[in-house]
PDB file of C-alpha atoms in Angstrom:
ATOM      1  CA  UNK A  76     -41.596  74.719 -37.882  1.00 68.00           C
ATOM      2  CA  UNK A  77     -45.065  74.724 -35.764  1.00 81.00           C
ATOM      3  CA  UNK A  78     -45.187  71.228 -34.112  1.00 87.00           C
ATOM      4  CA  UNK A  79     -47.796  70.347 -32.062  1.00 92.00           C
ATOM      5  CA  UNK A  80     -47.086  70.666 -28.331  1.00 94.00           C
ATOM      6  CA  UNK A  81     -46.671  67.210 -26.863  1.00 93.00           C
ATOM      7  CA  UNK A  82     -48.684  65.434 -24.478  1.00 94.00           C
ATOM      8  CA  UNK A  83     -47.284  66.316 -20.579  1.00 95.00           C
ATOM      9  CA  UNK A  84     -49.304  65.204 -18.648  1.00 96.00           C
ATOM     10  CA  UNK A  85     -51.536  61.648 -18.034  1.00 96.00           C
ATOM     11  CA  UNK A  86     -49.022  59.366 -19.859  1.00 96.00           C
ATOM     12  CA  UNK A  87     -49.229  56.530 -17.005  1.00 97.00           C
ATOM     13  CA  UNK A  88     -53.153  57.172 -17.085  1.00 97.00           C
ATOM     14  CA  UNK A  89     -53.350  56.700 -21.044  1.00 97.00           C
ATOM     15  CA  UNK A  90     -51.221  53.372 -21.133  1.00 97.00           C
ATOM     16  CA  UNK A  91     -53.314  52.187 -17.966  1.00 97.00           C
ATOM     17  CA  UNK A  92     -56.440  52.567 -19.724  1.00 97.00           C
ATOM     18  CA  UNK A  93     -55.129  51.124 -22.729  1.00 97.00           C
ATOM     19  CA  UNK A  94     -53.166  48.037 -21.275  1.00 98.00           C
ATOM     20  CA  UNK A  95     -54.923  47.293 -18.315  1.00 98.00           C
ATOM     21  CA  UNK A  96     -58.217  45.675 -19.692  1.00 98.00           C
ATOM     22  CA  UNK A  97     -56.051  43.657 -22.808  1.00 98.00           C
ATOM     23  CA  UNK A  98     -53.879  42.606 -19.148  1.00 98.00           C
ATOM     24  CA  UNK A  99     -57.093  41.342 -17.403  1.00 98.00           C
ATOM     25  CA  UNK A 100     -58.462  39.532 -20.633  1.00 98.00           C
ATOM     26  CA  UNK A 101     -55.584  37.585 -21.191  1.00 98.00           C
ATOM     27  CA  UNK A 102     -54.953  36.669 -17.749  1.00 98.00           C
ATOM     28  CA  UNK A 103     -58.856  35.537 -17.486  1.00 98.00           C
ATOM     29  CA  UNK A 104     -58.110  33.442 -20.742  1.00 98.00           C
ATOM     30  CA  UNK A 105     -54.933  32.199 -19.797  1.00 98.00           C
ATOM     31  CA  UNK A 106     -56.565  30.684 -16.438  1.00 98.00           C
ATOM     32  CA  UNK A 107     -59.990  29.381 -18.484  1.00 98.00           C
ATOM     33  CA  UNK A 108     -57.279  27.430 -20.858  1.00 98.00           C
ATOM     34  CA  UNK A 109     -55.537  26.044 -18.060  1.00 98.00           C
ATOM     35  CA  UNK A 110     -58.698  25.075 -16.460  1.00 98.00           C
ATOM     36  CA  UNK A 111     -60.808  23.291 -19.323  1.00 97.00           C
ATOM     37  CA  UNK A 112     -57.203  21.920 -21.204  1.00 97.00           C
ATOM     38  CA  UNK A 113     -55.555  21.035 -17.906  1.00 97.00           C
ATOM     39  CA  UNK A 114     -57.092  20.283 -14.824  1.00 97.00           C
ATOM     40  CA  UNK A 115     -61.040  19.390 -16.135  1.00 97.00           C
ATOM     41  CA  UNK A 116     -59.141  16.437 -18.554  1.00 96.00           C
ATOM     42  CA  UNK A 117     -56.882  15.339 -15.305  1.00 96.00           C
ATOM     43  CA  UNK A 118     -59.843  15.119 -13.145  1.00 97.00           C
ATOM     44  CA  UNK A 119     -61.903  13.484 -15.755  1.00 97.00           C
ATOM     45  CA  UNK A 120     -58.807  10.788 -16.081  1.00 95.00           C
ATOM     46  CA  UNK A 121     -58.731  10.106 -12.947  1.00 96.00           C
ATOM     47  CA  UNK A 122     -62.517   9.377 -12.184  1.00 97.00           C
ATOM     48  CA  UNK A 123     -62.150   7.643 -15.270  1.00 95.00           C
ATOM     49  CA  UNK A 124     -59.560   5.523 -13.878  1.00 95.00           C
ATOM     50  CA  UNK A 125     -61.131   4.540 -10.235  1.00 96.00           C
ATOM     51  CA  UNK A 126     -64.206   3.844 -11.997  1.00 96.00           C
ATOM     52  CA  UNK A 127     -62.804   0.283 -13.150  1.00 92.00           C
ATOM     53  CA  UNK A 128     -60.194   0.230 -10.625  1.00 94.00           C
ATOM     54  CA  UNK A 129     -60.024  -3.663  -8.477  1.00 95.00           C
ATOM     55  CA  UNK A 130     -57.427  -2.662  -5.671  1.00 95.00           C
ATOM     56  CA  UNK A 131     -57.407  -6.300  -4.876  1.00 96.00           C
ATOM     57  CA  UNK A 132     -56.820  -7.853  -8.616  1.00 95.00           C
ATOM     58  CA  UNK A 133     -54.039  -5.281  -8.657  1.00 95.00           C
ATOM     59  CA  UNK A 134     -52.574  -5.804  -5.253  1.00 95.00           C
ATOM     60  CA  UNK A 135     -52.338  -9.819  -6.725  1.00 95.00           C
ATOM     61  CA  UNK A 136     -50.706  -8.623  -9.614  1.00 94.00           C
ATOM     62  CA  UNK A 137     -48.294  -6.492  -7.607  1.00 95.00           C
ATOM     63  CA  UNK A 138     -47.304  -9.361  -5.382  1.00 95.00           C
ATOM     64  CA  UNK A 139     -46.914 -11.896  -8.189  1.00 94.00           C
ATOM     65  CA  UNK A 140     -44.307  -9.410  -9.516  1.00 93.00           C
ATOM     66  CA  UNK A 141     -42.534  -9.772  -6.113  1.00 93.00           C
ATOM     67  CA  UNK A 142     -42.048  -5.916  -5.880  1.00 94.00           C
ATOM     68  CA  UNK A 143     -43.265  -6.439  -2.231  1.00 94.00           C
ATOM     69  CA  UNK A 144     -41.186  -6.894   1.187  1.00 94.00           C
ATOM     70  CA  UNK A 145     -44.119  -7.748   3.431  1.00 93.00           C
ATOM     71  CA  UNK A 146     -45.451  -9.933   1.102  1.00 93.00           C
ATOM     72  CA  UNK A 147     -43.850 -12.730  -0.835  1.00 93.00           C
ATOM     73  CA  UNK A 148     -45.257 -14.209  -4.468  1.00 93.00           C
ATOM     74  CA  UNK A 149     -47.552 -17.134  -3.992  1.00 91.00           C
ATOM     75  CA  UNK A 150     -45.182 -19.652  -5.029  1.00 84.00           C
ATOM     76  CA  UNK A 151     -42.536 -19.566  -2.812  1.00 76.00           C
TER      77      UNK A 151
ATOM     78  CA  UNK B  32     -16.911  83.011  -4.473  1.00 52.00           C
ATOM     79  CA  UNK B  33     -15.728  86.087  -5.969  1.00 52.00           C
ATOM     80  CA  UNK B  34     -13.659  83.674  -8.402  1.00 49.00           C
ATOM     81  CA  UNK B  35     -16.974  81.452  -9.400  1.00 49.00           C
ATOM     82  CA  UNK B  36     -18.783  84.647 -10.111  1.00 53.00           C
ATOM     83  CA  UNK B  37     -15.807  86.367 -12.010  1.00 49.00           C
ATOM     84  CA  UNK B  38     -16.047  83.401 -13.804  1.00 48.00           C
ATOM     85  CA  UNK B  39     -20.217  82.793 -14.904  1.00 49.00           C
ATOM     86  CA  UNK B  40     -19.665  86.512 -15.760  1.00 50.00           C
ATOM     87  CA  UNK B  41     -17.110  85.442 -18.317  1.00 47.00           C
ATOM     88  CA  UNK B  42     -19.369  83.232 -19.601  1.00 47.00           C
ATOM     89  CA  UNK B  43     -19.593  79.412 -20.598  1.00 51.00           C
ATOM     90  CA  UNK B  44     -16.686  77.731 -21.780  1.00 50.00           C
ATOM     91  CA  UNK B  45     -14.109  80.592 -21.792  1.00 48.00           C
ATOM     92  CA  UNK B  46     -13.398  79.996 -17.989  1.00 49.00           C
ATOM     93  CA  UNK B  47     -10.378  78.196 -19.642  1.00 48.00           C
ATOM     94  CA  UNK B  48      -8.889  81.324 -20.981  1.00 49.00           C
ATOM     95  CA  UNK B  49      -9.675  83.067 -18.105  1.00 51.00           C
ATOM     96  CA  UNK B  50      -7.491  82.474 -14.692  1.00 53.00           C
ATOM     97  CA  UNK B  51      -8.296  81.086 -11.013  1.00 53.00           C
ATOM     98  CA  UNK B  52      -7.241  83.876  -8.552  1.00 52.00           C
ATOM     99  CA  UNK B  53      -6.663  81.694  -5.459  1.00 55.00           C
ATOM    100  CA  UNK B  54      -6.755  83.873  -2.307  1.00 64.00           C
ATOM    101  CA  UNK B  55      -4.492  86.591  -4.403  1.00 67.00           C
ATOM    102  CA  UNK B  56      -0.950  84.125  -4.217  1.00 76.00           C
ATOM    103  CA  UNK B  57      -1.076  82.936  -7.837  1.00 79.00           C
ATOM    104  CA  UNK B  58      -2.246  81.357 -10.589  1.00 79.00           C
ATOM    105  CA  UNK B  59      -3.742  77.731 -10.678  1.00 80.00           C
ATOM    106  CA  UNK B  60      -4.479  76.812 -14.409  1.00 82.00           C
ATOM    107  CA  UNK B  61      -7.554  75.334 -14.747  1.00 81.00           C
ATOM    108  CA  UNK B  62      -6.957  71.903 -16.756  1.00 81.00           C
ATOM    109  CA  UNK B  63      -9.625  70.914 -19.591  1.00 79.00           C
ATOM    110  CA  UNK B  64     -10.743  67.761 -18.400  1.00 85.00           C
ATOM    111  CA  UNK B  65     -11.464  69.386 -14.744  1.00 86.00           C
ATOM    112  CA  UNK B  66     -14.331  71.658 -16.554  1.00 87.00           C
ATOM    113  CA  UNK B  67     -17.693  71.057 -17.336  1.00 89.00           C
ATOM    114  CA  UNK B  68     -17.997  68.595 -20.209  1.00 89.00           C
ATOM    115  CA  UNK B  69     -20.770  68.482 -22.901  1.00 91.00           C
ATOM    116  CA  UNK B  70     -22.650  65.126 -23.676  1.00 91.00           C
ATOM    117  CA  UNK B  71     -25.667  64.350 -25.695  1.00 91.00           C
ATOM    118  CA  UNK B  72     -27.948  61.899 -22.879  1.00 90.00           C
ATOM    119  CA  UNK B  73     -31.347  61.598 -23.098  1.00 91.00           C
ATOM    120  CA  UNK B  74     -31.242  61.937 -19.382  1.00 92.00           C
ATOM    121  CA  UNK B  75     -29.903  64.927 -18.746  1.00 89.00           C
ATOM    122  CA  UNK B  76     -31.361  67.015 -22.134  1.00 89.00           C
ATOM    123  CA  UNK B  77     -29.322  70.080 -20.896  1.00 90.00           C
ATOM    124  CA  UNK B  78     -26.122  69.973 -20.441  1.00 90.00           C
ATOM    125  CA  UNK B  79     -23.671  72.360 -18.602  1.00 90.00           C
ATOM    126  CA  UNK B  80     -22.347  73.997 -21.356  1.00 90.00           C
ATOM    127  CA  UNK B  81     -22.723  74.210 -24.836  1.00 90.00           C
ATOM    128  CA  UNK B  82     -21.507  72.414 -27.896  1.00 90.00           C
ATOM    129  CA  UNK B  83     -19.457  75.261 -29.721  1.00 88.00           C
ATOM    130  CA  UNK B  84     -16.819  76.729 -27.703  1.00 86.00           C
ATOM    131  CA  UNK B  85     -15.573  79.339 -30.349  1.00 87.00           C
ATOM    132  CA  UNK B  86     -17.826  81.302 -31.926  1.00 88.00           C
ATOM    133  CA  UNK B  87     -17.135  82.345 -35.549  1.00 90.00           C
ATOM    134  CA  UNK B  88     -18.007  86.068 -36.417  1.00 90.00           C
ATOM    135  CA  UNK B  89     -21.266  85.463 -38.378  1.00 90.00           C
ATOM    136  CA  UNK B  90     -21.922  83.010 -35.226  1.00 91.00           C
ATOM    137  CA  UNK B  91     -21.166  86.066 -32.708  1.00 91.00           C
ATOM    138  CA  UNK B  92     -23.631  87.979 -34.729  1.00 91.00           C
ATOM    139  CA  UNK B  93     -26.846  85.330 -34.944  1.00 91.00           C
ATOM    140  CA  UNK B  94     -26.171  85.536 -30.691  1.00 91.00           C
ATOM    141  CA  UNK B  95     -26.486  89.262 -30.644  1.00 91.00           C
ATOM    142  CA  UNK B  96     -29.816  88.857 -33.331  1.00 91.00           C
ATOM    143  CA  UNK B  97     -30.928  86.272 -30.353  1.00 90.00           C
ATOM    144  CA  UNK B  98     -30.980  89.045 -27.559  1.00 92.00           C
ATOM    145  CA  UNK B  99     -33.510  90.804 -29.304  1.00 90.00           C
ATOM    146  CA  UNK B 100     -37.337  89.462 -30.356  1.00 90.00           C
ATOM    147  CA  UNK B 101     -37.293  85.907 -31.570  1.00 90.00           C
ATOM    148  CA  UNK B 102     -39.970  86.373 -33.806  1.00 90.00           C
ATOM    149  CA  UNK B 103     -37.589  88.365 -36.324  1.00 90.00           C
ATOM    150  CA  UNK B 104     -35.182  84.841 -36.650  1.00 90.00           C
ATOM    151  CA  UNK B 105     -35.753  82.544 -39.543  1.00 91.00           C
ATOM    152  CA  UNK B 106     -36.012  78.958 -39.579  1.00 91.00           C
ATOM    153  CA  UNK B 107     -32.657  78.543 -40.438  1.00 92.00           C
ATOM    154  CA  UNK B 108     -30.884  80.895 -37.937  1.00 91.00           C
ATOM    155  CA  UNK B 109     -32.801  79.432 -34.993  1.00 92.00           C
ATOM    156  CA  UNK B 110     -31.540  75.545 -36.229  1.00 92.00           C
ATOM    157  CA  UNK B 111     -27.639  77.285 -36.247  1.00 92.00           C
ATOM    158  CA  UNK B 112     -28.514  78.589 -32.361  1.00 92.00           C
ATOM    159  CA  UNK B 113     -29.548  74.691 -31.869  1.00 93.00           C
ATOM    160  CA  UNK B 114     -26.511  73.729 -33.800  1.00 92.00           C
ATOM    161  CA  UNK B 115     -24.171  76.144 -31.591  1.00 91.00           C
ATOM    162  CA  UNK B 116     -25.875  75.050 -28.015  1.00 91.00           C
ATOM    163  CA  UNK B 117     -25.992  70.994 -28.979  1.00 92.00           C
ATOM    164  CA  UNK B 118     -24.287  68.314 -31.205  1.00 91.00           C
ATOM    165  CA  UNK B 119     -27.051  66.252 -31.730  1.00 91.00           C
ATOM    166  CA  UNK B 120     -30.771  66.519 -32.172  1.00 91.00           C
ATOM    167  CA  UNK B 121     -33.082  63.973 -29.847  1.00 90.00           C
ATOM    168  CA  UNK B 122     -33.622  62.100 -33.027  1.00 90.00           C
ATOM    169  CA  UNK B 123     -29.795  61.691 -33.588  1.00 91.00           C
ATOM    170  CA  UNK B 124     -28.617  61.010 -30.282  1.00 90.00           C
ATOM    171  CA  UNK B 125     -31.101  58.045 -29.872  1.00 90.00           C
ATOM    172  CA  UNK B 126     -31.209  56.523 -33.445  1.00 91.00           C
ATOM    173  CA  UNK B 127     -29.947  52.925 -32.912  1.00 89.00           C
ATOM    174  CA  UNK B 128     -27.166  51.243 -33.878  1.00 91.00           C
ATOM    175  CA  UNK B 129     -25.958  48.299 -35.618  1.00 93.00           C
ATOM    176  CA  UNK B 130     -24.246  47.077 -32.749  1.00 95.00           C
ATOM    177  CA  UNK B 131     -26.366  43.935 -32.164  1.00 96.00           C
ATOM    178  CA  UNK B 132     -25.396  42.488 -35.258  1.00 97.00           C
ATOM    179  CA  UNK B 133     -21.633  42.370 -33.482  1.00 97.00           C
ATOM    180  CA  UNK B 134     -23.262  41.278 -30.324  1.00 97.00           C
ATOM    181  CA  UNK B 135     -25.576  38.161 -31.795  1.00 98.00           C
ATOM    182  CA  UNK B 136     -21.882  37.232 -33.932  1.00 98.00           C
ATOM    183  CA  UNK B 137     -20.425  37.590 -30.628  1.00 98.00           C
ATOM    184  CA  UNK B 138     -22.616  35.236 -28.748  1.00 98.00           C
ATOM    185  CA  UNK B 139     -22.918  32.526 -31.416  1.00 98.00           C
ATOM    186  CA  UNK B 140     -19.096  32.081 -31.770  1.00 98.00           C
ATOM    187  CA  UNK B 141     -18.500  31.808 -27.986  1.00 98.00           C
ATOM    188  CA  UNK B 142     -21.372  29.516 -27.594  1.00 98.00           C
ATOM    189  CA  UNK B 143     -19.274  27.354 -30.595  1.00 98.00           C
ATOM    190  CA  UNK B 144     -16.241  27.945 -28.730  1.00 98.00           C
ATOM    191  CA  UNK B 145     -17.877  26.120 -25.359  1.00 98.00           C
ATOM    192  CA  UNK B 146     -19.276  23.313 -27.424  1.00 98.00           C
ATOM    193  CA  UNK B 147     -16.063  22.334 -28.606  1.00 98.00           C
ATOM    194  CA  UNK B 148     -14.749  22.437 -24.771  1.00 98.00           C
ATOM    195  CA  UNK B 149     -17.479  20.395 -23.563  1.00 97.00           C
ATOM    196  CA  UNK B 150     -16.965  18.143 -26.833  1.00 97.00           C
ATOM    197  CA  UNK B 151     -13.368  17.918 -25.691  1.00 97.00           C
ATOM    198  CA  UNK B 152     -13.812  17.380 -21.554  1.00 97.00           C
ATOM    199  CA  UNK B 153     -16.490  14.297 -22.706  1.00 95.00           C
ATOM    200  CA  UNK B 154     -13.657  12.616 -24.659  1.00 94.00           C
ATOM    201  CA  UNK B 155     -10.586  13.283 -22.524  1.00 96.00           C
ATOM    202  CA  UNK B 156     -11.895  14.223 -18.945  1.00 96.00           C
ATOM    203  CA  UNK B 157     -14.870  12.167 -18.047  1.00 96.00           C
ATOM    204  CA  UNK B 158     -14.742   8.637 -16.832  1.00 94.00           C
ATOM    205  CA  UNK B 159     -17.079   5.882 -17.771  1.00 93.00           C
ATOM    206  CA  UNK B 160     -20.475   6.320 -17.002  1.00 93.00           C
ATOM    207  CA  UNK B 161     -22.355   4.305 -14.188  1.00 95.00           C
ATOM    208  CA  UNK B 162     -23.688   0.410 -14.715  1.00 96.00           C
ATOM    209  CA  UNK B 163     -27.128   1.623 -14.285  1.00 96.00           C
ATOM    210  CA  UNK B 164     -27.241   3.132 -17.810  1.00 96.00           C
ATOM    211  CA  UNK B 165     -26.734  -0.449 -19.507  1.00 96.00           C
ATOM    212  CA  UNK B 166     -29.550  -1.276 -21.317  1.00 96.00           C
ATOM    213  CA  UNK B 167     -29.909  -4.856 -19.724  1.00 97.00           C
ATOM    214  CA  UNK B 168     -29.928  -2.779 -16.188  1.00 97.00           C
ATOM    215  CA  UNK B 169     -32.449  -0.366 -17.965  1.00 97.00           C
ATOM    216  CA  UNK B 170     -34.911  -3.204 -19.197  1.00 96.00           C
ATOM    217  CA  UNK B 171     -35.071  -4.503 -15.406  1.00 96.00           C
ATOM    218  CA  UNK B 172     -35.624  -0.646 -14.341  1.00 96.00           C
ATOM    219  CA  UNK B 173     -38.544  -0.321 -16.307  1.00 96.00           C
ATOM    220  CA  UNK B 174     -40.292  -3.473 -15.771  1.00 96.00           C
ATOM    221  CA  UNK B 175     -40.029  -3.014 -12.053  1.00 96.00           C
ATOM    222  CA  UNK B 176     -41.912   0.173 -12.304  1.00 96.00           C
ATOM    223  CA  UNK B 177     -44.060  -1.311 -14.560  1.00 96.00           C
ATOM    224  CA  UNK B 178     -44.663  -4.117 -12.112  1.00 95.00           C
ATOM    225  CA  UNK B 179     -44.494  -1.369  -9.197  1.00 95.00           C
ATOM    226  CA  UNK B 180     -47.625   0.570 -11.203  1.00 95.00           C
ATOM    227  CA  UNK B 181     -45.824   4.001 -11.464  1.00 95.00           C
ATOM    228  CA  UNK B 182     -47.997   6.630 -12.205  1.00 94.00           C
ATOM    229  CA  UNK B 183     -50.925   4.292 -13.014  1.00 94.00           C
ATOM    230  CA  UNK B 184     -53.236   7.131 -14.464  1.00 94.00           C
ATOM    231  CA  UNK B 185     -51.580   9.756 -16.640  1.00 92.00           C
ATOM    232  CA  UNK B 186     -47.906   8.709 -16.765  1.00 92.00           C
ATOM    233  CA  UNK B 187     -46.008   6.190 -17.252  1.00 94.00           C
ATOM    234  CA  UNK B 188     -47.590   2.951 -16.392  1.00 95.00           C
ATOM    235  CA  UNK B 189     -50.567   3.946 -17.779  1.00 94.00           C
ATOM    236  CA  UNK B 190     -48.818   3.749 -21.134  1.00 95.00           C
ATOM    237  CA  UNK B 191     -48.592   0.091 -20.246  1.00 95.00           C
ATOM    238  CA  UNK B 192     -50.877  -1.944 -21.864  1.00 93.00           C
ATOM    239  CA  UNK B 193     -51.106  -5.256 -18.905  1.00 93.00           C
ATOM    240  CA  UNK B 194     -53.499  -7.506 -20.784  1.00 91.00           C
ATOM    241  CA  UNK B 195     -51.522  -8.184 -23.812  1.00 93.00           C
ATOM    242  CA  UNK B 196     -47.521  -6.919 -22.605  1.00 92.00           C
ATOM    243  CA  UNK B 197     -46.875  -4.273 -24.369  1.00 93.00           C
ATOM    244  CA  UNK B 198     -47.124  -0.359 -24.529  1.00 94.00           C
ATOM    245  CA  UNK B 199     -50.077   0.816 -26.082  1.00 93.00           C
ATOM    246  CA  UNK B 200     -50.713   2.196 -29.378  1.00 88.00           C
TER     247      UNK B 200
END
């Protein structure tokens, strides 16, 4: 009935050293997801979009719809 | 004092055979459930007395054997002195249970139980739903945002395909 005596001491220090760099990787890879499937594709869409953007061609289109107040379709 | 100390000399447990001399006038009779209790808690690994109140004769005996060197106890006599201080071993007292099963059973028929209240309050409590939820309203909704260019680059008018009216593929 000889067990070993149990570890007393340096618990917190053992699971520190153990968790603490797996902890830091995944946060490192959770942020470089975010960044290069997240915001690099958003910022990409969006150049992509002012690139061809007319503000006037769709300010016409926008008033022909007669969404506007200030301004009134063509027509009338 | 003299009674607390009459009474650790009288050891564990048998204070309730023993009396409370209160300031020499009487007798109070100490009640069980105002003693010490035993409990197997993680927390609190000793407890304030121990599990077997009445020793048996051969039990007397192994308590004698433990005044003297340990080293001369077997194996077995030194799991009885366990067995007479504590109910359960660590292992025992914290061995789960199958309690969740009763809990998960209990959460999925009260969860049932709701659904069939809320089925209930939608039929017989609620009144009709606004105008703006028709589907002609609806159609005008969404051309107007379409028209209004809503969330032109990722969201939703940019689903929109304006050259040939309608949303794209």
């Amino acid at each position: 009935m000889s067990l070993a005596k149990p570890a007393m001491r340096g618990l917190l220090g053992k699971r520190l050293r153990f968790h603490l760099p797996i902890a830091f990787a995944l946060s490192l890879v959770a942020a470089a997801a975010f960044k290069y499937g997240v915001t690099e594709p958003r910022k990409q869409a969006y150049a992509d979009f002012y690139k061809q953007y007319d503000a006037t061609k769709e300010f016409n289109n926008m008033r022909e719809a007669g969404i506007f107040q200030s301004v009134r379709p063509t027509g009338e | 004092m003299l009674a607390t100390r009459a009474i650790s000399l009288v050891g564990k447990r048998a204070i309730s055979t023993s009396i409370c001399v209160r300031g020499g006038h009487g007798v109070a009779k100490v009640d069980d459930y105002a003693l010490p209790a035993y409990f197997d808690r993680r927390e609190n690994p000793l407890p304030d007395v121990q599990f077997v109140t009445e020793l048996s004769a051969e039990q007397k005996s192994l308590k004698e054997k433990e005044k003297g060197s340990w080293a001369t106890l077997s194996n077995e006599e030194k799991i009885a002195l366990y067995r007479i201080s504590f109910k359960q071993s660590f292992a025992e007292m914290n061995e789960g249970t199958k309690e969740w099963k009763s809990v998960i059973a209990g959460m999925f028929f009260f969860i049932g139980m709701t659904g069939l209240v809320v089925l209930w309050q939608r039929k017989f409590v609620y009144g009709p739903v606004p105008p703006t939820f028709e589907s002609e309203w609806k159609e005008k909704e969404v051309q107007r945002m379409l028209d209004m260019r809503i969330n032109p680059v990722e969201g939703f008018s940019a689903k929109w395909d304006y050259e040939n009216k309608e949303w794209k593929k």
